[in-house]
XYZ file of C-alpha atoms in Angstrom:
421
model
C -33.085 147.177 -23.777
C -36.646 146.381 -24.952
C -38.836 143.941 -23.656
C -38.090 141.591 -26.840
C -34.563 141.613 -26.219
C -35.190 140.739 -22.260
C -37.069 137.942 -23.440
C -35.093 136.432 -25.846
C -32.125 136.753 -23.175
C -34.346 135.165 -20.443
C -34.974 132.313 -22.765
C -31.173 131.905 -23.702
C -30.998 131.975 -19.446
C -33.552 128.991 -19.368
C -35.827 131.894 -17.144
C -38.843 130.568 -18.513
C -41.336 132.563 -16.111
C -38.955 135.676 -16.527
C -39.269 135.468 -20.362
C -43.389 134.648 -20.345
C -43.576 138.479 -18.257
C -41.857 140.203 -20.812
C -43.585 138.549 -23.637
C -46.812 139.868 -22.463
C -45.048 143.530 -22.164
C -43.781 143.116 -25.379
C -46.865 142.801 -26.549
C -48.299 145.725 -25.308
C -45.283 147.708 -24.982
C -42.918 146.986 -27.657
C -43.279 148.661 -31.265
C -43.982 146.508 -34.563
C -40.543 146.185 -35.665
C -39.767 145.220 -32.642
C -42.126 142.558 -32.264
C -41.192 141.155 -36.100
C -37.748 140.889 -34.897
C -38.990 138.773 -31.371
C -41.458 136.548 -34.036
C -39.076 135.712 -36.230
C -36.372 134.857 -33.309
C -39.128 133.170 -31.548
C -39.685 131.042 -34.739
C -36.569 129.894 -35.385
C -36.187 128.884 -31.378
C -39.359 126.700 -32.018
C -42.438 128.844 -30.177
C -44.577 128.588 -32.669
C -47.576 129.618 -30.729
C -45.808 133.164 -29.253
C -44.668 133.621 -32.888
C -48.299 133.069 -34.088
C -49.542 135.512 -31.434
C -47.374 138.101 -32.427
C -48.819 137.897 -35.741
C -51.836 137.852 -34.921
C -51.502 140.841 -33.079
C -49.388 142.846 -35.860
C -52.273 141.518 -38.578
C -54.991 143.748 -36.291
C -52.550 146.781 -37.179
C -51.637 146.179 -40.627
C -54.351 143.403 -42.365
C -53.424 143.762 -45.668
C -49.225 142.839 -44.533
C -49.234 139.312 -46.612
C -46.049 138.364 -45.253
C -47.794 137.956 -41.608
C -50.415 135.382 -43.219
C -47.497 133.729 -44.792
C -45.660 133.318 -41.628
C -48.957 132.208 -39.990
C -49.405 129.332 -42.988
C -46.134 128.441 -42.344
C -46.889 127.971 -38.631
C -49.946 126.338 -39.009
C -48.081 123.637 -41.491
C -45.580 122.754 -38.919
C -48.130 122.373 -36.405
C -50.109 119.752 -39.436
C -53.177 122.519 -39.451
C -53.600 121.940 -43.253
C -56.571 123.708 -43.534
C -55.931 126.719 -41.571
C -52.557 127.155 -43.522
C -54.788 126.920 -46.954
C -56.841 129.859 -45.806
C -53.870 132.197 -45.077
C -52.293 131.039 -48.091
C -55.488 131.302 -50.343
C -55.721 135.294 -48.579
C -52.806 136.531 -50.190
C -53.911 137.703 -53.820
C -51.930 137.013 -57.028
C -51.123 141.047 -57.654
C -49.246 140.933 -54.005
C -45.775 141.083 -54.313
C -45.690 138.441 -51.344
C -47.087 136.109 -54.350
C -43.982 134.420 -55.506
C -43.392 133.325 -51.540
C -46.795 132.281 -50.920
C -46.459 129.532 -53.804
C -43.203 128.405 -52.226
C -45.085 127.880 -48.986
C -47.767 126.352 -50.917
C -45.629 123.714 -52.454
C -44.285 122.799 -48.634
C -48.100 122.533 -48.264
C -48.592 120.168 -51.029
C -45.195 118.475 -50.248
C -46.090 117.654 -46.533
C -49.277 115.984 -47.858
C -47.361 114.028 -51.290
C -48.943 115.683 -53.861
C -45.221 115.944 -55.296
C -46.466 117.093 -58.410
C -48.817 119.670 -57.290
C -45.773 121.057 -55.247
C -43.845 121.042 -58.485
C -46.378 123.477 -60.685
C -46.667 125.999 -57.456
C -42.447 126.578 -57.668
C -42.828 126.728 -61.561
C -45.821 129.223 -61.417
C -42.943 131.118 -59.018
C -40.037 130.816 -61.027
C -42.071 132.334 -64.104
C -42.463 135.471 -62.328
C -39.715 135.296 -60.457
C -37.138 133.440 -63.285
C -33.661 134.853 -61.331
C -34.190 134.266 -58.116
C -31.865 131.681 -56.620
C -34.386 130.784 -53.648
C -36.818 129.846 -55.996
C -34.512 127.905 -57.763
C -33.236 125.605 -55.106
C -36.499 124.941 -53.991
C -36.943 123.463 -57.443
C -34.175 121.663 -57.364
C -34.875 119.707 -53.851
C -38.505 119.032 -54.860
C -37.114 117.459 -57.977
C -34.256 115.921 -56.292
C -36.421 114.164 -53.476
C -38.854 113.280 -56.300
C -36.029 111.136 -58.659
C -35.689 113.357 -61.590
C -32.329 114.006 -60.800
C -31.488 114.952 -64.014
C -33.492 118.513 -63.646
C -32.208 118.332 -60.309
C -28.757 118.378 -61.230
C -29.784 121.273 -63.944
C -30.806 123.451 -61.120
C -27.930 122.953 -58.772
C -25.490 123.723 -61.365
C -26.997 127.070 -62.374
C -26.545 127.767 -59.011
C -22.912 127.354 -58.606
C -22.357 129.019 -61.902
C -24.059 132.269 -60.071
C -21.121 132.083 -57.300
C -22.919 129.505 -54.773
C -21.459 127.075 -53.513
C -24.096 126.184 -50.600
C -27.335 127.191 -50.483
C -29.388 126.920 -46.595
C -26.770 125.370 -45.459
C -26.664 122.392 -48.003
C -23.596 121.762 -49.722
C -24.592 121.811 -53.703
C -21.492 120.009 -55.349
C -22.826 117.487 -52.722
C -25.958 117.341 -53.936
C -24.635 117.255 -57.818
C -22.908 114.040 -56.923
C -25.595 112.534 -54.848
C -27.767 113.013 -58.420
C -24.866 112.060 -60.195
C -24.617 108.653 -58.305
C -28.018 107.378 -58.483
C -28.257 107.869 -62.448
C -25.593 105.617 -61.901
C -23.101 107.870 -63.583
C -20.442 107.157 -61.137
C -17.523 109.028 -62.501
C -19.253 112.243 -62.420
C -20.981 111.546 -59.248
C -17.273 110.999 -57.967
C -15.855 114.442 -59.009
C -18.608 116.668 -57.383
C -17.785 114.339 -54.164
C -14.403 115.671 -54.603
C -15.233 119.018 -55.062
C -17.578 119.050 -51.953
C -14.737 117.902 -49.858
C -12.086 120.556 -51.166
C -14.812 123.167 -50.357
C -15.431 121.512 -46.819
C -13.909 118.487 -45.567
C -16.994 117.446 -43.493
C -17.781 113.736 -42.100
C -20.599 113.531 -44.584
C -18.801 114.856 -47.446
C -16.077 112.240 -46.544
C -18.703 109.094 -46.241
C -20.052 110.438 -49.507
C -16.438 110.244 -51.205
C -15.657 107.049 -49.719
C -19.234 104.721 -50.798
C -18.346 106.220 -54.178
C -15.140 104.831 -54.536
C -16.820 101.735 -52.855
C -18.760 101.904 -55.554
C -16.703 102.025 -58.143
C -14.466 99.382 -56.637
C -11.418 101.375 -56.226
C -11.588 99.951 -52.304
C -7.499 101.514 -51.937
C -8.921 105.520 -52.916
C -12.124 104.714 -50.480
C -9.923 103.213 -47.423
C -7.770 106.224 -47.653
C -10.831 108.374 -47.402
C -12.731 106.204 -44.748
C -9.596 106.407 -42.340
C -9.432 109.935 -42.890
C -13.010 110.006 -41.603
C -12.580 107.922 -38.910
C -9.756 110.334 -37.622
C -12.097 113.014 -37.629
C -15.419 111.928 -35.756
C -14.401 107.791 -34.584
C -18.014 108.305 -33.251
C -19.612 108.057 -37.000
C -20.100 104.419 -36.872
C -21.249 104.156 -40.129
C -17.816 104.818 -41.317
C -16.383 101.510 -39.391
C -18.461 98.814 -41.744
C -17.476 100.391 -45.148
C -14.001 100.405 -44.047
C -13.991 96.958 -42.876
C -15.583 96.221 -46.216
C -13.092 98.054 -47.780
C -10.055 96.143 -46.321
C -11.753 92.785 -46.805
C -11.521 93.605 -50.433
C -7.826 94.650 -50.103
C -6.955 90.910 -48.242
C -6.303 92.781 -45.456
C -8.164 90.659 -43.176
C -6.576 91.248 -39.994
C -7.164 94.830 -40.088
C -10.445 94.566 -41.313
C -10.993 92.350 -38.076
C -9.730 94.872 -35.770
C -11.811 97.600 -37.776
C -15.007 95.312 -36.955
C -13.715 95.461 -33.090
C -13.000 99.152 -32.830
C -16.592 99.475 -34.342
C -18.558 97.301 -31.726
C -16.600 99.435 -29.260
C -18.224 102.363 -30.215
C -21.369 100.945 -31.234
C -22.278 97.562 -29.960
C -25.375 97.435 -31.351
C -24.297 97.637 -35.249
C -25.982 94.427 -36.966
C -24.256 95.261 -39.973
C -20.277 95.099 -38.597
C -21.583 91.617 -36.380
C -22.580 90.407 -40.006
C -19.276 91.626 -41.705
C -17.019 90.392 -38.755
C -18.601 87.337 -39.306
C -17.743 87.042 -42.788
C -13.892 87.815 -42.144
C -13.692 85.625 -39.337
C -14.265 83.149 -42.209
C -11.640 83.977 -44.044
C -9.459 83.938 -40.787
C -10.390 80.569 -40.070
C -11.829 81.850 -36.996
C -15.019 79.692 -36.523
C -15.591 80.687 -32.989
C -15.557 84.116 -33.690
C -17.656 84.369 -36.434
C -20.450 81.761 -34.767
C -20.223 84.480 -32.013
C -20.743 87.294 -33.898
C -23.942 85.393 -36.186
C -25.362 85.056 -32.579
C -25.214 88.526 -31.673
C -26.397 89.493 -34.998
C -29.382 87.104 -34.527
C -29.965 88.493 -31.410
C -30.667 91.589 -33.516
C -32.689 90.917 -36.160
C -34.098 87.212 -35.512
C -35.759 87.133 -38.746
C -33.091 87.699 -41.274
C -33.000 84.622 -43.697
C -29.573 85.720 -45.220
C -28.641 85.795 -42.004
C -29.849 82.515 -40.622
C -29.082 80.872 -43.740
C -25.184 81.815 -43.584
C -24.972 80.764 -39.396
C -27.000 77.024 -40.847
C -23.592 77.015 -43.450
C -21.615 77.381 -40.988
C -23.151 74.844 -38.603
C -23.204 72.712 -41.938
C -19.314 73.153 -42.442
C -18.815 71.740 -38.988
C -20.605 69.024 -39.450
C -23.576 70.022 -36.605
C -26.518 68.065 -38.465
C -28.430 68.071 -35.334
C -27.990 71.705 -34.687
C -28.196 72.941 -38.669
C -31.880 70.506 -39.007
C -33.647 72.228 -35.696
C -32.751 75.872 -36.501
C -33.899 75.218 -40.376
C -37.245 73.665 -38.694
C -37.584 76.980 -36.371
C -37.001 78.996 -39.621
C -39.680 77.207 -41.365
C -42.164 76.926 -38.353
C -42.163 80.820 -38.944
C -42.594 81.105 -42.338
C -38.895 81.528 -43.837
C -39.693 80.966 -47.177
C -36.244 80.848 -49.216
C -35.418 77.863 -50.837
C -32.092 77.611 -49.321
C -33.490 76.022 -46.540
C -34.991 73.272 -47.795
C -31.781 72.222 -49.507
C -29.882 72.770 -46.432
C -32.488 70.844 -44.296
C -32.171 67.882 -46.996
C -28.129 68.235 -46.644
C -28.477 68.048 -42.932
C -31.247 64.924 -42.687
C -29.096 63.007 -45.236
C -26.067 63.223 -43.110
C -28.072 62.387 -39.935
C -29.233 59.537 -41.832
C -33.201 60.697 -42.124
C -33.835 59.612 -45.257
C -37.358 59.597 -45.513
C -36.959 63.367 -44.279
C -34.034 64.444 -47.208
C -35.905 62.906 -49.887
C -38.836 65.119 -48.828
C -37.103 67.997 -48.519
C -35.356 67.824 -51.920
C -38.691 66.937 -53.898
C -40.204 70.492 -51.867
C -37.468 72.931 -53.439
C -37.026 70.759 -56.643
C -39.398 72.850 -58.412
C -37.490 76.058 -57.534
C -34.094 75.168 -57.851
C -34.035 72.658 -61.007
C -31.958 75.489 -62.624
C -29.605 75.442 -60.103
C -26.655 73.464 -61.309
C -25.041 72.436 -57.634
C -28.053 71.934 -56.279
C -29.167 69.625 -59.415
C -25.692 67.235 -58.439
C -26.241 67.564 -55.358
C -29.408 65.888 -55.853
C -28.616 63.186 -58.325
C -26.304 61.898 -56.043
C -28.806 61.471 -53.556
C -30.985 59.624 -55.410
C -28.486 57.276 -56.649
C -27.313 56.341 -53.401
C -31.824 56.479 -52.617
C -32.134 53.883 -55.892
C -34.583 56.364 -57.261
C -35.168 55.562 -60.901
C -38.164 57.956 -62.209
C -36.243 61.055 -60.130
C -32.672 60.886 -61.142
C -33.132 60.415 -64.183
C -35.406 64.054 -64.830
C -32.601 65.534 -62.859
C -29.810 64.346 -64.361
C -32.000 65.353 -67.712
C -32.329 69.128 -66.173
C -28.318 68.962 -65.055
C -26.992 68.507 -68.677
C -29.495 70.911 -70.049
C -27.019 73.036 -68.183
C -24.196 71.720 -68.097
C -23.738 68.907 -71.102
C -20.174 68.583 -71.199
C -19.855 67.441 -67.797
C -18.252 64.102 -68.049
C -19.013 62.595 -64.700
C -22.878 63.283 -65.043
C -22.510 61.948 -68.529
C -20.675 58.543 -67.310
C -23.529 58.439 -64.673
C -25.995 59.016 -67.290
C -24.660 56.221 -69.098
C -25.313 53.715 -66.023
C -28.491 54.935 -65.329
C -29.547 53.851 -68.585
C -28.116 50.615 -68.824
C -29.001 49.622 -65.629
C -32.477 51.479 -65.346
């Protein structure tokens, strides 16, 4: 056994100082293609820095070997040396048959640093010498799939499969075809490479995919199936356990979407987004105590959601908590919550706690923003009727039938306005 080998088998035996001793015989011991086997072992392990001294070394021997300054640019971009990875990569001439690789590495280069497009002419400039080769050709295809033109994306991954592959580094490619598909928006194609990808391998990801496209496309029966199916497999994805509650929320199956929510906070109790949705089904339930519970711990999350605050003030609204609903809307607005919600739910909660002054104020501060709002707009005239407030009702009741002019109690109201205003 050589010295590489005895490393790479201390390593695998955690025997760190073991493995540093025969590095340094490898070194000097060891013959080239021995040490290009230990570099690129070493590389893929993570030690950059052993990898990039056995190239270093080998480059002495052989300085015109390309592929060792293309291994050391690719070192030198993991380890963000920008510069130093330009000058290997700007070594390698144009006539080298190392070229084509040496513009792949250069678009990681220009990809690590956003120049998407500049990334996008260095795999073109390979793919015209190099038009058949499937490497170059995925790399194409993720550039342009990670920078939206999914269309050329999808191009690319299907020449692919039509050459016999159905992954390529590990990445499933009907997967990818459907990911494309789905944000074109072209959901019935997106759906069918989903399939495909799970028929070729039923992975937890290829499920999830499957099941947010049926989501998607509203068929919530198809995307339960899937979502249980999932769960089976890995209960540990938690991301599976909101879609599915989701999913039977949509089907009226409320109870089991409640126990979905619980056998997600078991496994995750930190999931804002299943507090949020067990919130919303305790709702339906009639199950006030539950879902105030679950607002709270979803507060306790994210403290400065408005949709979220805004639904646990409707609730505290609903059961008639003026006192409660009028402080947390003051918090919200003390620090800068700016929808207009809560200006109409502050003036809801001040009229019922008779603070009048306080309403009126409120509703003149969103007026502005909602006077297109047709609920808020009765709400209002209402208000002011019971306020006596000529000048006002009258301009809303004027925006409310702009709206809505068949509605015959604002009509009969408008009627009395005028005949007693």
């Amino acid at each position: 056994m050589n010295n590489s080998q005895k490393m790479i088998d201390a390593l695998q035996n955690q025997q760190l100082k073991e493995a540093h001793a025969f590095f340094e015989q490898a070194l000097v011991a060891d013959t080239d293609d021995q040490l290009y086997q230990l570099a690129g072992n070493l590389y893929h392990l993570g030690f950059l820095e052993e990898t990039k001294q056995i190239y270093h070394r080998l480059l002495t021997k052989h300085p015109e070997d390309d592929e060792l300054k293309i291994g050391l640019a690719e070192i030198e971009i993991e380890s963000n040396e920008i510069d130093a990875a330009m000058e290997w990569l700007l070594d390698v001439p144009e006539t080298s048959e190392s070229f084509p690789q040496a513009l792949l590495v250069f678009a990681d280069l220009y990809q690590v640093q956003g120049l998407y497009e500049v990334s996008e002419q260095k795999i073109l400039k390979a793919k015209e010498l190099l038009p058949d080769e499937p490497v170059i050709q995925f790399a194409l295809a993720e550039l342009q799939f990670s920078m939206g033109k999914y269309a050329q994306a999808i191009h690319g991954y299907e020449e692919l499969m039509i050459q016999g592959y159905s992954e390529f580094s590990g990445i499933n490619l009907a997967s990818r075809c459907g990911a494309a598909y789905s944000a074109l928006g072209d959901l019935e194609q997106a759906v069918l490479y989903f399939e495909q990808s799970v028929e070729e391998n039923e992975t937890v990801d290829a499920l999830f995919e499957l099941g947010v496209t049926y989501m998607q496309q509203k068929e919530f029966k198809r995307a339960n199936e899937v979502f249980y199916k999932l769960k089976e497999l890995d209960p540990s994805y938690t991301s599976v356990y909101p879609n599915l509650a989701k999913g039977l929320e949509e089907e009226n199956q409320l109870e089991k979407a409640a126990e979905i929510v619980q056998a997600g906070l078991r496994m995750d109790q930190y999931n804002y987004e299943l507090f949020v949705i067990g919130a919303e089904i305790a709702l339906k339930l009639e199950q006030e105590e539950q879902a105030e519970e679950y607002y709270l711990s979803a507060n306790a999350l994210s403290p400065d959601n408005e949709s979220l605050q805004l639904a646990y003030i409707n609730l505290l609204l609903k059961q008639e908590r003026f006192e409660e609903a009028a402080t947390l809307i003051e918090q919200a607005l003390e620090y800068g919550q700016s929808d207009p919600q809560f200006y109409w739910d502050a003036a809801i909660a001040y009229d019922k706690l008779e603070k009048y002054d306080l309403a009126e104020k409120a509703y003149q501060q969103v007026y502005p923003a909602l006077n297109q709002n047709k609920d808020f707009l009765k709400n209002y005239i209402y208000f002011l009727r019971e306020a006596g407030e000529r000048t006002m009702i009258k301009n809303a009741v004027a925006d409310y039938l702009l709206l809505e002019p068949a509605d015959a109690e604002i009509l009969e109201l408008s009627e009395e306005i005028n005949t007693n205003y």
